[in-house]
GROMACS .gro file of C-alpha atoms in nm:
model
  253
    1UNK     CA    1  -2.702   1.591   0.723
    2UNK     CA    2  -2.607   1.292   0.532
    3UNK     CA    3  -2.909   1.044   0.536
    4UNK     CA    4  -2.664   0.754   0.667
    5UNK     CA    5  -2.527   0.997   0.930
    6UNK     CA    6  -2.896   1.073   1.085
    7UNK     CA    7  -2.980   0.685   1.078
    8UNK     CA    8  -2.663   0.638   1.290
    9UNK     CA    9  -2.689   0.930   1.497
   10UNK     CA   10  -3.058   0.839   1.566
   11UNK     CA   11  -2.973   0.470   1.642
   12UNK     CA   12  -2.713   0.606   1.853
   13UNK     CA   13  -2.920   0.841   2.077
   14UNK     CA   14  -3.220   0.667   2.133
   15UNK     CA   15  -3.014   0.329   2.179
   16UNK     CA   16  -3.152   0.246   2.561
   17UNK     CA   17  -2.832   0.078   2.623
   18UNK     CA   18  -2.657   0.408   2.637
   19UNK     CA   19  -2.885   0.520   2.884
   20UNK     CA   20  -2.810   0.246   3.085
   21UNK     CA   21  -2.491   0.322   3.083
   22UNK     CA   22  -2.542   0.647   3.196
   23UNK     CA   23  -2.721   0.564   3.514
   24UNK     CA   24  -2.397   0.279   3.575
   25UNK     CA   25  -2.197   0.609   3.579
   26UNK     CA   26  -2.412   0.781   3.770
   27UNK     CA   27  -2.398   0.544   4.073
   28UNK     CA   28  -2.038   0.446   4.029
   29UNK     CA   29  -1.974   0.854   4.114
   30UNK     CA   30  -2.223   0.878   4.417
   31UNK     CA   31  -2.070   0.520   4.557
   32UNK     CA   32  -1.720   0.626   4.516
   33UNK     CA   33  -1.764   1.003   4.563
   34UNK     CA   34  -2.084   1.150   4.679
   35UNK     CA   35  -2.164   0.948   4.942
   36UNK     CA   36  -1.840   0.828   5.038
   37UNK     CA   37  -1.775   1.258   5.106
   38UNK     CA   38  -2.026   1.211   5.409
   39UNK     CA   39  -1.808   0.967   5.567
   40UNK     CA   40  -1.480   1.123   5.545
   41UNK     CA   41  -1.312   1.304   5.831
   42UNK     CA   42  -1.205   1.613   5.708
   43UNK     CA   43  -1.006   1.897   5.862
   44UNK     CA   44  -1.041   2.278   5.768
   45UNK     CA   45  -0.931   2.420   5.470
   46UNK     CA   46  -0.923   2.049   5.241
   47UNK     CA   47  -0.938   2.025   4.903
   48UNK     CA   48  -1.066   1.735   4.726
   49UNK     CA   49  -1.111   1.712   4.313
   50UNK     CA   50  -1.486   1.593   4.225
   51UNK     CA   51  -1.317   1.249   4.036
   52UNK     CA   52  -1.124   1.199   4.347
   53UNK     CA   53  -1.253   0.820   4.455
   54UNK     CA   54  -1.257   0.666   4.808
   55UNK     CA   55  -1.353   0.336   4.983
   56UNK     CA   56  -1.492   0.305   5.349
   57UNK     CA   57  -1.455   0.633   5.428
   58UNK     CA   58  -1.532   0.624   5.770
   59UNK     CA   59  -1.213   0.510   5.858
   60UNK     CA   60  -1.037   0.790   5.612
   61UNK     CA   61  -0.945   1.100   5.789
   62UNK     CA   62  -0.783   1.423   5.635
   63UNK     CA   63  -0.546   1.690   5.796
   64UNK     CA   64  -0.608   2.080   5.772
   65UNK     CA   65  -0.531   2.268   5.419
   66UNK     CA   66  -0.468   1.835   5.277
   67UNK     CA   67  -0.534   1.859   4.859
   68UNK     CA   68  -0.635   1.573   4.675
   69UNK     CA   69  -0.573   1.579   4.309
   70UNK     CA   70  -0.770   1.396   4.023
   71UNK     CA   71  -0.819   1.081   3.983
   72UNK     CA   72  -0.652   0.947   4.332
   73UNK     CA   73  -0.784   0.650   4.501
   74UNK     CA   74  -0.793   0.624   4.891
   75UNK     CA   75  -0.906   0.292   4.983
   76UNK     CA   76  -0.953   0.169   5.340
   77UNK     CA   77  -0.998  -0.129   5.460
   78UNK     CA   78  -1.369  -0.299   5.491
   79UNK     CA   79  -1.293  -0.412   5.847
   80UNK     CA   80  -1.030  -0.212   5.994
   81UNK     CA   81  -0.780  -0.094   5.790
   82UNK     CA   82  -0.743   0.305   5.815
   83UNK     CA   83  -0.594   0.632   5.601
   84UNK     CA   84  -0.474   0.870   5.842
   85UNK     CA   85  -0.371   1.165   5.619
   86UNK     CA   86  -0.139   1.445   5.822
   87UNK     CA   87  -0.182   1.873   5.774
   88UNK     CA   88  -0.053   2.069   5.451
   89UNK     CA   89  -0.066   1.737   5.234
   90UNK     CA   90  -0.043   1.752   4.842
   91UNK     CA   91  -0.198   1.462   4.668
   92UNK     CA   92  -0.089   1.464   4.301
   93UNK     CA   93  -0.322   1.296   4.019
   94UNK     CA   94  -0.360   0.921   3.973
   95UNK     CA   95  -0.231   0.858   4.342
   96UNK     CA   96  -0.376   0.542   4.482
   97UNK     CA   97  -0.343   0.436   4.877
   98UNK     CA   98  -0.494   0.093   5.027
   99UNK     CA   99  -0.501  -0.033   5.325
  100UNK     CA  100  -0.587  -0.399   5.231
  101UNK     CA  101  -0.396  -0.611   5.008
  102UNK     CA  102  -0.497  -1.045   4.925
  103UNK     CA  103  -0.277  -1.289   5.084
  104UNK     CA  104  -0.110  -1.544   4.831
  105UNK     CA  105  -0.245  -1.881   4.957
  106UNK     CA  106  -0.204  -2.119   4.651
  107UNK     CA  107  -0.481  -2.351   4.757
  108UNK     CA  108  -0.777  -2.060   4.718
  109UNK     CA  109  -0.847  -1.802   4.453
  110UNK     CA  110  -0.693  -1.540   4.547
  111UNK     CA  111  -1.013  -1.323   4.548
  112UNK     CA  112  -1.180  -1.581   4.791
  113UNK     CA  113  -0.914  -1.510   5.034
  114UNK     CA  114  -0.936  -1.263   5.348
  115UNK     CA  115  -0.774  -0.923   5.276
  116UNK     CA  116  -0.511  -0.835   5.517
  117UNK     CA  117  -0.568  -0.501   5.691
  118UNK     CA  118  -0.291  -0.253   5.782
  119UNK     CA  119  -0.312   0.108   5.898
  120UNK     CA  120  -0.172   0.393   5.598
  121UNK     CA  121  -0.004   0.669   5.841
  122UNK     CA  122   0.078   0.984   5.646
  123UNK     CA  123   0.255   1.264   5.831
  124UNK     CA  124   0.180   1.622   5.784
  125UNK     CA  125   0.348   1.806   5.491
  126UNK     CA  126   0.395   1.456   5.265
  127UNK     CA  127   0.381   1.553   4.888
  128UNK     CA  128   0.316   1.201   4.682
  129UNK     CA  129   0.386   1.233   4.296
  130UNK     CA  130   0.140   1.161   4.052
  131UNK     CA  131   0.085   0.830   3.970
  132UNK     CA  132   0.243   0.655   4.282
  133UNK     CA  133   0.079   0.347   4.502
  134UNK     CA  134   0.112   0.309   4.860
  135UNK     CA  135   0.043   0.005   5.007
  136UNK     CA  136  -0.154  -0.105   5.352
  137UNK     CA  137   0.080  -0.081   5.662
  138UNK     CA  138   0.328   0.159   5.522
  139UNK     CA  139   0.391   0.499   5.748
  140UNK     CA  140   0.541   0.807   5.587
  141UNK     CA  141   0.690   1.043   5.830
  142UNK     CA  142   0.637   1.413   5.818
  143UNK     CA  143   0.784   1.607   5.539
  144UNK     CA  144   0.882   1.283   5.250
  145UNK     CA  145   0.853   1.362   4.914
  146UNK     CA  146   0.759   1.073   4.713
  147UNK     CA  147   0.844   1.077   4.340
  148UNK     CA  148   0.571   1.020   4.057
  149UNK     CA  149   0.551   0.645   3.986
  150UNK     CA  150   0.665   0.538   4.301
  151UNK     CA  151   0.572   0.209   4.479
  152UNK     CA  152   0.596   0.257   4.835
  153UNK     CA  153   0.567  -0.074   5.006
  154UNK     CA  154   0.793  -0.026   5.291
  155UNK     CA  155   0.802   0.281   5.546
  156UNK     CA  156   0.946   0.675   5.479
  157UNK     CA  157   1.172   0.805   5.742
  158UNK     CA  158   1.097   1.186   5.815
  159UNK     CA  159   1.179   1.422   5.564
  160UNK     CA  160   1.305   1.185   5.281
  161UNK     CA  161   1.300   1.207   4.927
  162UNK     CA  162   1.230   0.912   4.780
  163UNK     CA  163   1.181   0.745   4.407
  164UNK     CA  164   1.160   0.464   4.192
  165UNK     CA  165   0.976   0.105   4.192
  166UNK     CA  166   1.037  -0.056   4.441
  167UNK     CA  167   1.026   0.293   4.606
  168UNK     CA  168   1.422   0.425   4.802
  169UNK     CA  169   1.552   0.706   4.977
  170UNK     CA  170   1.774   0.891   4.741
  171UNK     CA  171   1.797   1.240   4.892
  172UNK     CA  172   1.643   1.438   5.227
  173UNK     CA  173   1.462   1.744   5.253
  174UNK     CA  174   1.691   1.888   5.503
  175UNK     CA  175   1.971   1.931   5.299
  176UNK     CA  176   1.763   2.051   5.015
  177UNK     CA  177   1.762   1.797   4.824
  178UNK     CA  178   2.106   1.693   4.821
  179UNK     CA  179   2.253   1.348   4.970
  180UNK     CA  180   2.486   1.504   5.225
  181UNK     CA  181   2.444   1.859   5.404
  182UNK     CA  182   2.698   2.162   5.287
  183UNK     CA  183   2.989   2.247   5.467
  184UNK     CA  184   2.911   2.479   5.807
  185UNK     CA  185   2.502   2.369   5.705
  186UNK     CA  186   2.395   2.329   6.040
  187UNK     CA  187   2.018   2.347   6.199
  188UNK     CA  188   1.858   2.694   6.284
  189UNK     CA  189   1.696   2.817   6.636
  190UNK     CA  190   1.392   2.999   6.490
  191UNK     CA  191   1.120   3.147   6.664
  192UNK     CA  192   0.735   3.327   6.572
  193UNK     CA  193   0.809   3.641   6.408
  194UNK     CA  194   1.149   3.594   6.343
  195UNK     CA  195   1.208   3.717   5.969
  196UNK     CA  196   1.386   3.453   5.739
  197UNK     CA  197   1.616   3.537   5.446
  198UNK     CA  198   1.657   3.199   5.225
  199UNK     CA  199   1.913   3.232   4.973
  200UNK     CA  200   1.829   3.145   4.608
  201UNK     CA  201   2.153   2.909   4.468
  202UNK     CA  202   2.122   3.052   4.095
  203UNK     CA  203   2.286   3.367   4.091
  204UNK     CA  204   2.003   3.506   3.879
  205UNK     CA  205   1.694   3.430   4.083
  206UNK     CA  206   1.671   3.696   4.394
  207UNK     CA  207   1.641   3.597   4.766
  208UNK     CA  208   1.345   3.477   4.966
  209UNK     CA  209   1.231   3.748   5.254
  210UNK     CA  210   0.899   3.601   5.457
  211UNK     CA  211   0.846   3.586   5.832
  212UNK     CA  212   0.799   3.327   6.097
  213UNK     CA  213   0.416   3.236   6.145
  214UNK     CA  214   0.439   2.938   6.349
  215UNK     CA  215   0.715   2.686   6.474
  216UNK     CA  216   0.545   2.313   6.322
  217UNK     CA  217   0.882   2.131   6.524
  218UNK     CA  218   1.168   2.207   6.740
  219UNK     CA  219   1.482   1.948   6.647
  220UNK     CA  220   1.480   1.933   6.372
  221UNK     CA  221   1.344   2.307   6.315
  222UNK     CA  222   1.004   2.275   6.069
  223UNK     CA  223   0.834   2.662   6.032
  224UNK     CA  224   0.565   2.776   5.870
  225UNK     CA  225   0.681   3.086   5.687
  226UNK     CA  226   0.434   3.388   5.517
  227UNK     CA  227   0.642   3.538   5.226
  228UNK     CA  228   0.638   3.880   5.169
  229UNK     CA  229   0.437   3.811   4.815
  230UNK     CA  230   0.153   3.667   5.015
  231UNK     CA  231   0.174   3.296   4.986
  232UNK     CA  232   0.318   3.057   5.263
  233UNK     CA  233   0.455   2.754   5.273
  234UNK     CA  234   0.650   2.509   5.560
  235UNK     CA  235   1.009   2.485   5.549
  236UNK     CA  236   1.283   2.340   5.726
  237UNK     CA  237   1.557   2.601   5.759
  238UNK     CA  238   1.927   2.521   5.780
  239UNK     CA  239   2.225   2.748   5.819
  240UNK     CA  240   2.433   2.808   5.500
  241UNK     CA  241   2.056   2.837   5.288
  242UNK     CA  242   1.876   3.067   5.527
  243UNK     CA  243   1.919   3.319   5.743
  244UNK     CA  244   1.730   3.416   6.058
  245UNK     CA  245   1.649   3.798   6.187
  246UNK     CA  246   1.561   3.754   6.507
  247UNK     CA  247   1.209   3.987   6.590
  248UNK     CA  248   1.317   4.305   6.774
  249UNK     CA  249   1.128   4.198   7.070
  250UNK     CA  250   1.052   3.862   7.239
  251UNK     CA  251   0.895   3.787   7.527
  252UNK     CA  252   1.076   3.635   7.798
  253UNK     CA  253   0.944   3.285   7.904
   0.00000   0.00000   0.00000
């Protein structure tokens, strides 16, 4: 090694401010992470990535089979302000969520001021984009879609798609991601065991054949569906997309 190389690396390893620096990072990860894990409320079956962040977790809770992706932020309020987080979410990287925002008093610093505290209400099967920011008091109903980059700073109907900054509902779930529903495209009665045949609309990708696991809502119909490769996945099933084999026998209620 070059002699001016080993003077630099030397200087550089045994320069105590780097270990210093190391121990900053060390108990900026348990205060954001490791201990904040203890608080959280947690369902079965969640998922969270090890750079995942949060803030008063006690008042964070987490539906079954929820994933949170790298780098998201879940902060809740220091007083009162919660993250209720609904079943089957999927939390993309970079996601932050806070339940406390400053108010804009122009005779006080702004960080001298009281946060405000408002409840984040997430329903179950809510896939946020990477990258997007929800803000305290907004509700997201079950099913949205929220595109990456997003700022959500008002509330999500059920089922919406929605994009852009300041965050709008351009398209719903149960028409598949189209504005308005197909002719005849009507909603399904569907019930456990039922098979379910979803057509693919590219002629050169096959159909979808799974079966009915559980019925997640009635009106409009929301299913939980087991594929026959395996996997499952909730779906909202509409007449025109999907067909429905009814189970050779049911029970009479």
């Amino acid at each position: 090694m070059h002699a001016s190389r080993a003077l630099a690396f030397s200087r550089s390893t045994l320069d105590p401010r780097a270990y210093v620096g190391l121990f900053r990072i060390v108990h900026w990860y348990n205060r954001t992470h490791i201990s904040q894990r203890r608080l959280l409320t947690c369902g079965e079956g969640v998922r969270l990535s090890p750079v995942a962040a949060f803030a008063n977790a006690e008042r964070i809770s987490l539906g079954d089979r929820t994933r949170i992706g790298d780098h998201v932020r879940l902060w809740a309020g220091d007083r009162e302000g919660r993250i209720v987080i609904g079943k089957d979410c999927l939390f993309a990287p970079g996601v932050f969520v806070t339940a406390s925002d400053y108010s804009l008093d122009p005779g006080s610093t702004i960080k001298s001021q009281i946060t405000r505290e408002r409840d984040v209400l997430i329903g179950d099967d809510v896939w946020i984009g990477a990258g997007c920011i929800i803000t305290a008091g907004v509700e997201i109903g079950h099913g949205a879609v929220i595109g990456a980059g997003c700022v959500v700073r008002q509330s999500v109907p059920a089922w919406a798609i929605v994009k852009g900054n300041p965050a709008g509902v351009s398209a719903s779930r149960l028409t598949w991601g189209r504005r308005k529903p197909r002719e005849g495209e009507t909603q399904m009665s569907v019930h456990v065991g039922d098979r379910i045949v979803v057509e693919s609309e590219r002629a050169s990708q096959p159909s979808r054949t799974g079966v009915i696991e559980e019925v997640l809502h009635e009106d409009p119909s929301r299913v939980r569906v087991r594929w026959e490769d395996g996997h499952t996945s909730i779906l909202a099933p509409s007449a025109g997309v999907a067909s429905i084999i009814p189970q050779t026998t049911r029970a009479k209620p």
